[in-house]
Coordinates of C-alpha atoms and ligand atoms in Angstrom, one line a residue:
M158 CA -16.9 -28.1 24.9
L159 CA -19.5 -25.6 21.8
D160 CA -22.4 -24.5 22.9
L161 CA -24.0 -25.5 19.7
E162 CA -27.6 -24.6 19.0
Y163 CA -29.8 -23.5 15.5
A164 CA -30.6 -19.6 17.2
A165 CA -31.0 -20.9 20.5
P166 CA -33.3 -17.3 21.8
A167 CA -31.6 -14.2 21.9
P168 CA -34.0 -12.0 23.7
K169 CA -33.1 -7.8 23.6
V170 CA -34.6 -5.5 25.3
I171 CA -34.0 -1.7 23.0
A172 CA -33.6 0.4 24.4
G173 CA -36.4 3.1 24.4
A174 CA -38.6 0.4 23.1
K175 CA -41.9 -0.5 25.3
H176 CA -41.1 -4.3 24.5
D177 CA -39.2 -6.6 24.6
W178 CA -38.2 -8.0 21.2
E179 CA -36.4 -9.9 19.4
L180 CA -34.0 -9.4 15.9
V181 CA -33.7 -12.4 13.3
I182 CA -31.5 -11.4 10.1
G183 CA -30.3 -13.4 7.2
L184 CA -28.2 -12.9 4.7
E185 CA -27.6 -13.3 0.8
V186 CA -23.4 -12.4 0.6
H187 CA -22.0 -11.8 -3.0
A188 CA -19.2 -13.5 -3.3
Q189 CA -16.4 -12.9 -6.3
V190 CA -15.2 -15.9 -7.6
A191 CA -11.3 -16.1 -7.5
T192 CA -10.8 -17.3 -10.9
K193 CA -8.6 -15.5 -13.7
A194 CA -11.9 -15.3 -16.7
K195 CA -14.6 -14.0 -16.0
L196 CA -18.1 -17.2 -16.2
F197 CA -19.0 -16.9 -19.2
S198 CA -15.8 -15.1 -21.1
G199 CA -12.5 -15.1 -21.5
A200 CA -11.9 -11.5 -20.8
S201 CA -9.7 -10.8 -17.0
T202 CA -11.4 -10.3 -14.3
L203 CA -7.9 -8.4 -12.7
F204 CA -9.3 -5.8 -9.9
G205 CA -8.1 -2.0 -11.3
A206 CA -7.5 -2.3 -14.6
E207 CA -7.9 0.4 -17.5
P208 CA -12.3 1.1 -16.8
N209 CA -13.1 -0.5 -20.0
S210 CA -10.0 -2.3 -20.6
N211 CA -11.1 -6.2 -19.4
V212 CA -14.9 -6.6 -21.8
A213 CA -15.5 -9.1 -23.9
F214 CA -18.2 -9.4 -26.8
V215 CA -20.2 -10.9 -24.4
D216 CA -19.7 -9.3 -21.5
A217 CA -20.5 -5.6 -24.0
G218 CA -23.8 -7.5 -24.5
M219 CA -22.9 -7.3 -28.6
P220 CA -26.1 -9.1 -30.5
G221 CA -25.4 -13.0 -31.9
M222 CA -22.4 -12.9 -29.1
L223 CA -22.3 -16.7 -27.2
P224 CA -22.4 -16.9 -23.3
V225 CA -19.5 -20.3 -22.6
I226 CA -19.0 -21.3 -19.0
N227 CA -15.8 -21.2 -17.3
E228 CA -15.1 -24.4 -16.4
A229 CA -12.5 -22.7 -13.0
C230 CA -15.6 -20.7 -11.3
V231 CA -18.4 -23.6 -11.2
A232 CA -15.4 -26.0 -9.7
Q233 CA -15.0 -22.4 -7.4
A234 CA -18.8 -22.5 -6.4
V235 CA -18.4 -26.5 -5.9
R236 CA -15.8 -26.1 -3.8
T237 CA -17.2 -23.4 -1.9
G238 CA -20.3 -25.5 -2.1
L239 CA -18.0 -28.1 0.3
G240 CA -15.8 -26.2 2.5
L241 CA -19.5 -25.0 3.4
K242 CA -20.6 -29.0 4.4
A243 CA -23.7 -27.7 2.0
E244 CA -25.2 -30.6 -0.5
I245 CA -23.7 -30.6 -4.4
N246 CA -26.0 -30.3 -7.4
L247 CA -24.9 -32.0 -10.3
F248 CA -27.4 -31.0 -11.8
S249 CA -28.1 -27.1 -11.9
A250 CA -29.1 -24.0 -14.8
F251 CA -28.8 -20.7 -15.2
D252 CA -32.3 -18.1 -15.7
R253 CA -32.7 -15.0 -17.0
K254 CA -33.0 -12.2 -14.5
N255 CA -33.9 -8.7 -16.5
Y256 CA -34.2 -5.5 -16.0
F257 CA -33.0 -2.5 -17.3
Y258 CA -29.6 -0.9 -15.6
P259 CA -27.0 1.3 -17.3
D260 CA -24.2 -0.7 -15.9
L261 CA -26.5 -3.8 -17.2
P262 CA -25.6 -3.6 -21.4
Q263 CA -27.1 -7.1 -22.1
G264 CA -30.5 -6.4 -20.2
Y265 CA -30.6 -9.3 -17.7
Q266 CA -28.5 -10.4 -15.4
I267 CA -27.2 -14.2 -16.3
S268 CA -28.2 -16.8 -12.3
Q269 CA -29.8 -19.3 -10.8
L270 CA -33.2 -19.0 -9.2
Y271 CA -35.0 -22.6 -10.5
H272 CA -32.1 -24.5 -10.4
P273 CA -28.7 -23.6 -7.7
I274 CA -25.4 -25.2 -7.9
V275 CA -25.4 -26.0 -3.6
G276 CA -28.1 -26.6 -2.2
E277 CA -28.2 -27.4 1.4
G278 CA -25.4 -26.5 4.1
E279 CA -23.4 -24.8 7.3
V280 CA -21.0 -22.7 9.4
L281 CA -19.7 -22.5 12.1
V282 CA -20.6 -19.5 13.8
E283 CA -18.0 -17.8 16.8
L284 CA -19.5 -15.6 19.2
G285 CA -17.4 -13.4 21.3
D286 CA -18.7 -15.0 25.0
G287 CA -17.7 -18.0 24.0
T288 CA -20.4 -19.8 22.8
A289 CA -21.1 -21.0 18.9
R290 CA -24.3 -21.4 16.1
L291 CA -24.7 -23.1 13.5
V292 CA -25.9 -20.7 11.0
R293 CA -27.4 -22.8 7.6
I294 CA -27.3 -22.2 4.3
E295 CA -29.8 -22.5 2.2
R296 CA -28.1 -22.7 -0.8
I297 CA -25.1 -21.1 -3.1
H298 CA -25.6 -19.9 -7.2
L299 CA -23.4 -18.7 -9.8
E300 CA -24.5 -15.3 -10.8
Q301 CA -22.7 -13.1 -13.3
D302 CA -21.6 -9.4 -11.6
A303 CA -23.0 -6.0 -12.7
G304 CA -20.6 -3.8 -13.8
K305 CA -19.5 -0.8 -12.8
S306 CA -21.7 3.4 -12.9
I307 CA -19.8 6.4 -11.4
H308 CA -21.3 9.4 -11.2
D309 CA -18.9 11.1 -8.9
M310 CA -16.3 11.8 -11.4
D311 CA -18.2 15.0 -13.8
P312 CA -21.2 17.5 -12.6
T313 CA -23.1 16.6 -15.4
M314 CA -22.2 13.1 -17.1
S315 CA -21.9 9.6 -15.3
F316 CA -20.0 7.2 -15.9
V317 CA -19.2 3.9 -16.8
D318 CA -16.8 0.4 -16.2
L319 CA -17.8 -2.8 -17.8
N320 CA -14.0 -3.9 -16.9
R321 CA -16.3 -6.4 -13.6
T322 CA -19.1 -6.7 -16.1
G323 CA -19.6 -10.6 -16.1
V324 CA -17.3 -11.7 -13.5
A325 CA -18.2 -14.7 -11.4
L326 CA -20.5 -13.8 -8.6
M327 CA -21.6 -16.7 -6.1
E328 CA -24.7 -15.5 -4.2
I329 CA -24.3 -17.1 -0.8
V330 CA -28.3 -17.2 1.1
S331 CA -28.9 -17.6 4.4
R332 CA -31.3 -18.9 6.4
P333 CA -32.5 -16.5 9.0
D334 CA -30.7 -18.6 11.3
I335 CA -29.2 -14.8 12.7
R336 CA -30.6 -13.0 15.6
G337 CA -27.9 -9.3 16.3
P338 CA -25.8 -7.4 15.0
E339 CA -22.1 -9.0 16.2
E340 CA -23.6 -12.3 14.7
A341 CA -24.7 -10.7 11.3
A342 CA -20.5 -10.1 11.0
A343 CA -19.4 -12.1 12.7
F344 CA -21.5 -15.2 10.0
V345 CA -19.4 -12.9 7.4
A346 CA -16.0 -13.2 9.0
K347 CA -17.0 -16.8 9.0
L348 CA -18.2 -17.4 5.3
R349 CA -14.7 -15.1 4.4
Q350 CA -12.2 -16.9 6.5
I351 CA -14.1 -20.4 4.6
M352 CA -13.2 -19.2 0.9
R353 CA -9.7 -17.3 1.7
Y354 CA -9.0 -21.4 3.1
L355 CA -10.6 -22.4 -0.1
G356 CA -8.7 -19.8 -2.7
T357 CA -12.4 -19.3 -3.6
C358 CA -12.6 -15.8 -2.6
D359 CA -9.7 -13.0 -1.7
G360 CA -13.2 -12.0 1.0
N361 CA -11.3 -8.1 0.2
M362 CA -14.3 -5.7 0.7
Q363 CA -12.8 -2.6 -0.2
N364 CA -12.3 -3.4 -3.5
G365 CA -15.8 -4.9 -2.8
N366 CA -15.6 -8.3 -3.7
L367 CA -17.3 -9.7 -0.8
R368 CA -20.8 -7.9 0.3
A369 CA -24.4 -8.2 1.7
D370 CA -27.6 -7.6 1.4
V371 CA -29.1 -7.8 4.9
N372 CA -32.8 -8.8 5.4
V373 CA -34.3 -7.1 8.2
S374 CA -36.7 -7.8 11.5
I375 CA -38.4 -8.5 14.1
C376 CA -40.0 -10.6 16.4
R377 CA -41.6 -11.1 19.9
P378 CA -40.6 -13.9 21.9
G379 CA -41.4 -16.6 21.5
D380 CA -42.0 -16.4 17.5
Y381 CA -38.9 -17.0 16.3
E382 CA -38.7 -20.6 18.3
K383 CA -42.5 -21.7 16.2
Y384 CA -40.5 -20.7 13.7
Q385 CA -38.3 -22.2 14.3
A386 CA -40.7 -26.3 15.2
T387 CA -42.0 -25.0 12.3
Q388 CA -40.0 -23.8 9.8
D389 CA -43.4 -21.6 8.9
F390 CA -42.6 -17.4 8.3
S391 CA -46.0 -16.4 9.1
H392 CA -44.1 -16.2 12.8
L393 CA -41.7 -13.7 11.7
G394 CA -41.8 -10.5 11.6
T395 CA -41.9 -8.6 8.1
R396 CA -38.4 -8.1 6.4
C397 CA -36.3 -5.2 4.6
E398 CA -33.5 -5.4 2.7
I399 CA -30.9 -3.6 3.4
K400 CA -28.4 -3.9 -0.2
N401 CA -25.0 -3.3 -0.6
M402 CA -23.2 -3.6 1.9
N403 CA -19.3 -3.4 1.9
S404 CA -18.5 -3.4 5.5
M405 CA -18.3 -5.3 9.0
R406 CA -19.2 -2.5 10.8
F407 CA -21.8 -0.9 8.5
I408 CA -23.9 -4.2 8.3
Q409 CA -23.7 -4.0 11.7
A410 CA -24.6 -0.4 12.8
A411 CA -27.3 -0.5 9.9
I412 CA -29.3 -3.9 11.6
E413 CA -29.1 -2.0 15.0
V414 CA -30.3 1.3 13.1
E415 CA -32.6 0.0 11.1
A416 CA -34.1 -2.5 14.3
R417 CA -35.5 0.8 16.2
R418 CA -36.6 1.9 12.7
Q419 CA -39.1 -1.2 12.2
I420 CA -39.6 -1.1 16.6
A421 CA -41.4 2.1 16.5
I422 CA -43.4 1.9 13.4
I423 CA -45.2 -1.3 15.7
E424 CA -45.0 0.5 18.5
D425 CA -46.9 3.2 17.1
G426 CA -49.5 0.3 15.0
G427 CA -48.2 1.2 11.8
A428 CA -47.0 -2.3 10.4
V429 CA -43.3 -3.0 8.4
V430 CA -43.4 -2.7 4.5
Q431 CA -41.3 -5.3 2.9
E432 CA -38.7 -2.7 1.5
T433 CA -35.1 -2.5 0.1
R434 CA -33.6 0.0 1.3
L435 CA -29.8 1.6 2.0
Y436 CA -28.1 2.4 4.7
D437 CA -26.4 5.8 4.9
P438 CA -23.3 5.7 7.2
D439 CA -23.2 9.4 7.3
K440 CA -26.3 9.6 8.7
N441 CA -26.5 6.3 10.7
E442 CA -29.8 5.7 8.9
T443 CA -31.2 4.0 6.1
R444 CA -34.3 5.0 3.9
S445 CA -35.9 2.9 1.0
M446 CA -34.5 2.6 -2.1
R447 CA -37.8 0.9 -3.8
S448 CA -40.3 -1.9 -3.2
K449 CA -39.3 -5.0 -2.3
E450 CA -38.8 -7.0 -6.4
E451 CA -40.9 -10.4 -6.7
A452 CA -39.2 -13.2 -8.6
H453 CA -42.1 -12.4 -11.3
D454 CA -40.8 -8.7 -11.9
Y455 CA -38.2 -10.1 -13.4
R456 CA -40.5 -13.2 -15.4
Y457 CA -36.9 -15.3 -14.8
F458 CA -36.8 -17.6 -17.9
P459 CA -34.7 -20.5 -17.9
D460 CA -31.4 -18.8 -20.6
P461 CA -32.2 -20.3 -23.9
D462 CA -28.0 -19.3 -25.2
L463 CA -26.9 -22.0 -22.3
L464 CA -27.8 -26.3 -21.7
P465 CA -28.4 -27.0 -18.4
L466 CA -25.0 -27.5 -16.5
E467 CA -24.3 -31.6 -15.3
I468 CA -21.1 -31.9 -13.5
E469 CA -20.0 -35.7 -13.2
Q470 CA -19.6 -37.4 -8.3
A471 CA -16.6 -38.2 -9.7
W472 CA -15.3 -34.4 -10.6
V473 CA -16.9 -33.0 -7.4
D474 CA -15.3 -36.3 -5.0
D475 CA -11.9 -34.9 -6.5
I476 CA -12.3 -31.8 -5.8
A477 CA -13.9 -33.1 -1.6
A478 CA -10.7 -35.2 -1.9
N479 CA -7.9 -31.9 -2.5
L480 CA -10.0 -29.5 -0.1
P481 CA -7.4 -27.7 2.0
E482 CA -7.8 -28.1 6.0
L483 CA -10.3 -25.7 6.3
P484 CA -10.4 -23.3 10.0
D485 CA -12.5 -25.3 12.5
A486 CA -10.5 -28.4 12.4
K487 CA -7.4 -26.1 11.7
K488 CA -8.2 -24.9 15.2
A489 CA -8.9 -27.7 16.8
R490 CA -6.1 -29.3 15.0
F491 CA -3.0 -26.3 17.7
I492 CA -5.0 -27.3 20.4
A493 CA -4.9 -30.7 20.5
S494 CA -1.4 -30.3 18.8
F495 CA 0.4 -27.7 20.3
G496 CA -1.5 -27.4 22.9
L497 CA -3.1 -23.8 23.1
S498 CA -5.4 -21.8 24.0
D499 CA -8.3 -22.2 21.9
Y500 CA -7.9 -18.2 22.2
D501 CA -4.8 -18.6 20.1
A502 CA -6.2 -21.4 18.1
S503 CA -9.0 -18.9 17.8
V504 CA -6.0 -15.8 16.1
L505 CA -3.4 -17.2 14.9
T506 CA -6.2 -19.1 12.3
A507 CA -8.1 -16.5 11.3
D508 CA -6.0 -16.1 8.4
V509 CA -4.9 -19.2 6.8
A510 CA -1.0 -17.4 6.1
N511 CA -1.2 -16.5 10.0
A512 CA -1.8 -20.3 10.5
A513 CA 0.5 -21.3 7.9
Y514 CA 3.5 -19.4 9.7
F515 CA 3.2 -20.3 12.7
E516 CA 3.0 -23.8 12.3
D517 CA 6.5 -23.8 10.2
V518 CA 7.5 -21.2 13.3
A519 CA 6.1 -24.3 16.1
K520 CA 8.0 -27.5 14.2
G521 CA 10.9 -25.3 13.9
G522 CA 10.7 -23.6 17.0
G523 CA 9.6 -28.3 19.3
D524 CA 7.5 -25.3 21.5
G525 CA 4.5 -24.9 19.7
K526 CA 3.4 -22.8 23.4
L527 CA 6.3 -20.0 22.8
A528 CA 5.6 -19.9 19.4
A529 CA 1.9 -18.9 19.5
N530 CA 3.7 -16.3 22.8
W531 CA 6.0 -14.8 19.9
V532 CA 4.0 -15.2 17.1
I533 CA 0.8 -13.3 18.2
N534 CA 2.3 -10.3 21.2
E535 CA 6.3 -9.9 19.4
L536 CA 5.7 -11.1 15.6
F537 CA 2.1 -9.5 14.8
G538 CA 2.1 -6.2 17.9
R539 CA 5.7 -5.3 15.9
L540 CA 4.1 -5.5 12.2
K541 CA 1.3 -3.3 13.3
K542 CA 3.7 -0.9 14.8
D543 CA 5.2 -1.4 11.4
G544 CA 2.5 -0.2 9.0
D545 CA 0.3 -3.0 9.9
K546 CA 1.8 -4.3 7.8
G547 CA 0.5 -8.4 6.6
I548 CA 2.3 -11.6 7.4
T549 CA 3.7 -11.9 4.2
E550 CA 5.2 -9.2 4.8
S551 CA 7.0 -10.2 7.9
P552 CA 11.6 -9.0 7.4
I553 CA 11.2 -12.2 10.0
P554 CA 10.6 -15.3 8.3
A555 CA 8.9 -17.6 9.9
A556 CA 12.0 -20.6 9.7
R557 CA 14.5 -17.5 12.3
L558 CA 11.4 -16.9 14.3
A559 CA 11.8 -21.0 14.7
Q560 CA 15.4 -20.4 16.0
I561 CA 14.4 -18.0 18.5
V562 CA 12.4 -19.7 20.0
A563 CA 14.2 -23.2 20.0
L564 CA 16.6 -20.5 21.1
I565 CA 14.8 -19.6 24.1
K566 CA 14.4 -23.0 24.5
A567 CA 17.2 -24.8 24.8
E568 CA 18.0 -21.4 27.0
T569 CA 20.7 -20.5 25.4
I570 CA 19.7 -17.4 25.6
S571 CA 17.2 -16.1 27.7
G572 CA 13.4 -14.6 27.4
K573 CA 14.8 -11.0 27.6
I574 CA 17.8 -11.2 25.3
A575 CA 15.1 -13.3 22.8
K576 CA 13.7 -10.1 22.6
D577 CA 17.0 -7.5 21.4
V578 CA 18.1 -10.4 19.0
F579 CA 14.2 -9.9 18.0
D580 CA 14.7 -6.6 16.9
I581 CA 18.9 -7.3 15.7
A582 CA 16.8 -9.5 12.8
Y583 CA 13.4 -7.6 12.5
T584 CA 15.7 -4.8 11.6
Q585 CA 19.1 -5.8 10.1
D586 CA 18.7 -9.6 8.0
R587 CA 20.7 -11.5 10.3
D588 CA 20.2 -15.5 10.9
P589 CA 19.3 -15.1 15.4
E590 CA 21.2 -18.0 14.8
E591 CA 24.1 -15.9 13.9
I592 CA 23.5 -13.0 16.1
V593 CA 23.9 -14.7 19.5
K594 CA 27.5 -16.8 18.4
T595 CA 28.4 -13.0 16.8
D596 CA 27.7 -10.7 19.6
G597 CA 28.0 -12.9 22.5
L598 CA 24.8 -12.8 24.3
E599 CA 24.6 -16.5 25.5
Q600 CA 22.7 -17.0 28.5
V601 CA 25.1 -17.7 31.1
T602 CA 24.2 -21.3 33.3
D603 CA 27.6 -21.0 34.6
T604 CA 26.7 -20.9 38.7
G605 CA 30.1 -20.9 39.3
A606 CA 29.9 -16.9 37.0
I607 CA 26.6 -16.0 38.7
E608 CA 27.7 -16.5 41.9
A609 CA 30.9 -14.5 41.7
A610 CA 28.6 -12.0 39.9
V611 CA 25.8 -12.5 42.9
D612 CA 29.1 -12.2 46.0
E613 CA 30.2 -8.8 44.5
I614 CA 26.8 -7.4 44.3
I615 CA 26.4 -8.5 47.4
A616 CA 29.4 -7.2 49.5
A617 CA 29.4 -3.7 47.7
N618 CA 25.9 -3.1 49.1
P619 CA 25.7 -4.6 52.9
A620 CA 22.9 -2.0 53.8
Q621 CA 20.8 -3.2 50.8
V622 CA 21.3 -6.9 52.6
E623 CA 20.3 -6.6 56.2
K624 CA 16.8 -5.0 54.6
A625 CA 17.0 -7.4 53.0
K626 CA 17.1 -10.1 55.2
A627 CA 14.5 -8.3 57.3
N628 CA 12.4 -8.3 53.9
P629 CA 12.6 -10.6 51.2
K630 CA 10.4 -8.8 49.1
L631 CA 13.7 -7.3 48.1
A632 CA 15.5 -9.6 47.0
G633 CA 14.3 -8.9 43.4
W634 CA 16.2 -5.8 43.5
F635 CA 19.4 -8.0 43.7
V636 CA 18.0 -10.0 41.0
G637 CA 17.9 -7.0 39.6
Q638 CA 21.6 -5.8 40.0
V639 CA 22.5 -9.3 38.7
M640 CA 20.9 -9.2 36.1
K641 CA 23.2 -5.9 34.9
S642 CA 26.1 -6.6 35.6
T643 CA 25.9 -10.2 33.6
G644 CA 24.3 -7.5 30.7
G645 CA 21.1 -10.0 31.3
K646 CA 22.5 -13.0 29.7
A647 CA 22.7 -13.7 33.7
N648 CA 20.3 -17.3 33.7
P649 CA 17.5 -15.1 35.6
A650 CA 16.1 -19.4 38.0
A651 CA 20.2 -19.2 38.7
V652 CA 20.6 -16.5 39.9
N653 CA 17.0 -16.0 42.2
A654 CA 18.3 -19.7 43.6
L655 CA 21.7 -18.2 44.9
V656 CA 20.6 -14.6 45.8
A657 CA 18.6 -16.7 48.6
A658 CA 20.8 -18.7 49.2
K659 CA 23.3 -16.5 50.1
L660 CA 21.1 -13.9 51.8
G661 CA 20.3 -17.4 53.9
L662 CA 16.1 -16.3 53.0
Ligands
LIG267 P1 -35.8 -12.5 -1.7 O1 -34.4 -13.3 -3.0 O2 -36.8 -12.2 -2.3 O3 -34.4 -11.4 -1.1 P2 -36.1 -15.0 -0.2 O4 -36.3 -16.1 0.4 O5 -34.0 -15.2 -0.6 O6 -36.1 -13.2 -0.6 O7 -35.1 -14.4 1.1 C1 -34.0 -13.4 1.6 C2 -33.3 -13.7 2.6 O8 -34.0 -12.9 3.6 C3 -32.3 -14.7 3.2 O9 -31.6 -15.3 3.5 C4 -34.2 -15.3 3.7 O10 -32.9 -15.7 5.3 C5 -34.5 -13.5 4.7 N1 -35.2 -14.2 5.8 C6 -36.3 -14.2 4.9 N2 -37.2 -14.3 5.9 C7 -37.5 -13.4 6.8 C8 -37.0 -12.6 7.5 N3 -38.9 -12.0 8.8 N4 -36.5 -11.6 8.6 C9 -34.8 -12.1 8.7 N5 -34.8 -12.8 7.5 C10 -35.5 -13.0 6.4
LIG268 MG1 -32.9 -10.9 -1.4

C-alpha cells in the first residue's frame, strides 16, 4: 500500500547546522502548451525556426492589433486540469501584467491573475523509497510566453528573437507541500509525465518548454504541521524564489544550496529577505536577482481587448470523456493484468511510448512478466548502448519482440538462444520466427537426442564422472558440455534431469 499523506514531516539535519531544520518548497511550473499556433495569434509555435520568422503583428505589439483566443490552447489547459484532478473554472479572465523588457514588445504579458482557468487539484508523487505523497495544486493559469534576448552572439550587441513571444504557457502553481530536493524533482517529473500522456506539453526541458520557479523556505520541526493545520503561512519561514530552472539536477542542487544559505543567515542571527534569486550551476550558488515584486508592482488590470473566457460544462465533459489513460491508472493496470512488480510497472509507464510498446509485446507474446523482462533488460539496455536511442527508434518493432517472447513461452527456443535471435533481429531487420526456422535454432526437447548427447559426454569423461559422484555440485559441468555440444539448443530442464539421472545423483 502507498503511504499517502499530505506532506508528512521530513525532519532533516543539515550538516553544519546548529539546529534541525525542515525544508518547505512550492513550485511554479511553466509548461509550454503543445499547439500549432500561439495563444492569441495564428503564428506557428515550431521550435528552432529562423529567428523572428514566426511573429504575427499582434505578437510584435503593433499598434491596433487585437488578440484572438486560440481554442486549442484553452482545450489543452482544461485537459491538463482534468489530468491533475483539478477544478475547471467555466469562467476565467485575462489580465495584463505590465512590465518592460526587450523581449516583450507589448509592454505587458497577458495572464490570468484573478480568475485562472483551473483551480485546485493534486498530484501523486512517488519517491525512491517506495512512499508516495500528494502535492496540492493551487491553480493553473494561461499566459503568454516572452521572446528571447540573446546576449552571447556579439561582443557589443544583444539580439532578440520573438518566435516564442505569445506562445501559450500554462503556469502550474503548487502549494508549499514539497519537502525536499528529490521530491521537488519527482514532482516536476510527474507533471511532465502526466502532460506527455495528455499530449498537452512536450516537456522538453532543454528546449525550455518546461521550466520551474522554485520557492524555498526553511522552518523548525513542528512549524509545518502548524501551517498544515491552519493554512496560515505565518508559521512558515520567509521564502526566496529561484527563477527559471530547466534541469532536474539543477533544481535539486539549487534547493540544497539555497537552504544552506538561509540556515546560515538565521543561525547567524539574521533574517532571510524575500527576493528573486538565480542559480549559478558553475559556482553552485544562488545570487540575488531582484527584490520580490508584488502584484501591485505590475499594475495588473483586466485586459480590455479580451472578453472573459466562458466555457461550457458539456465541452469540458467531452474533453474529460476523451482523456487517455493516465500514468497512475496505467501502472495499476499493468500490475493487475500483467503481474508486474511495482518497480517494473513504474519503469514501463514512465513514458507513454514505452508503455504502449510494452503492452504490444505483452499481448502479442502472451506473457507479461517475460515481456517486461525483455523490454527492460534486453531492449532498453541495447537501445541505451546504441547511442541512447528512444523506443520510437528501436530497430525491433514491438510485434517482433512479441514473437521472441512467444517463442520462449512455447519453449521453441531457450532463453539463451533467444538472446542470439534478438541480436540478429536487432541488426538484420528479420522476423524472429523466420530466423529460428532458417537458422535451425529450435530447442531440442526430444529426450532421445539429449540422452545421446549426455551419454557421449559421460563416456568421454570418466574422471569427471567420479568427481561429480563425490560432489554433485560438479554435475553443472556436464550440463554445460551438453549445452555446448547441442549448440545451446537443448532444453536446459531436460538436460539437468538427464545428467542427474545418468550420474545417479
Ligand atoms: P507569487 O506569485 O508572488 O510568487 P504565490 O502566493 O503565488 O506568490 O506563491 C508562489 C509559490 O510559492 C507557490 O508555489 C507557493 O506554494 C510557494 N510558497 C508560498 N509560501 C512559501 C513558503 N513559505 N515556502 C516555500 N514556498 C512557498
Ligand atoms: Mg512567483
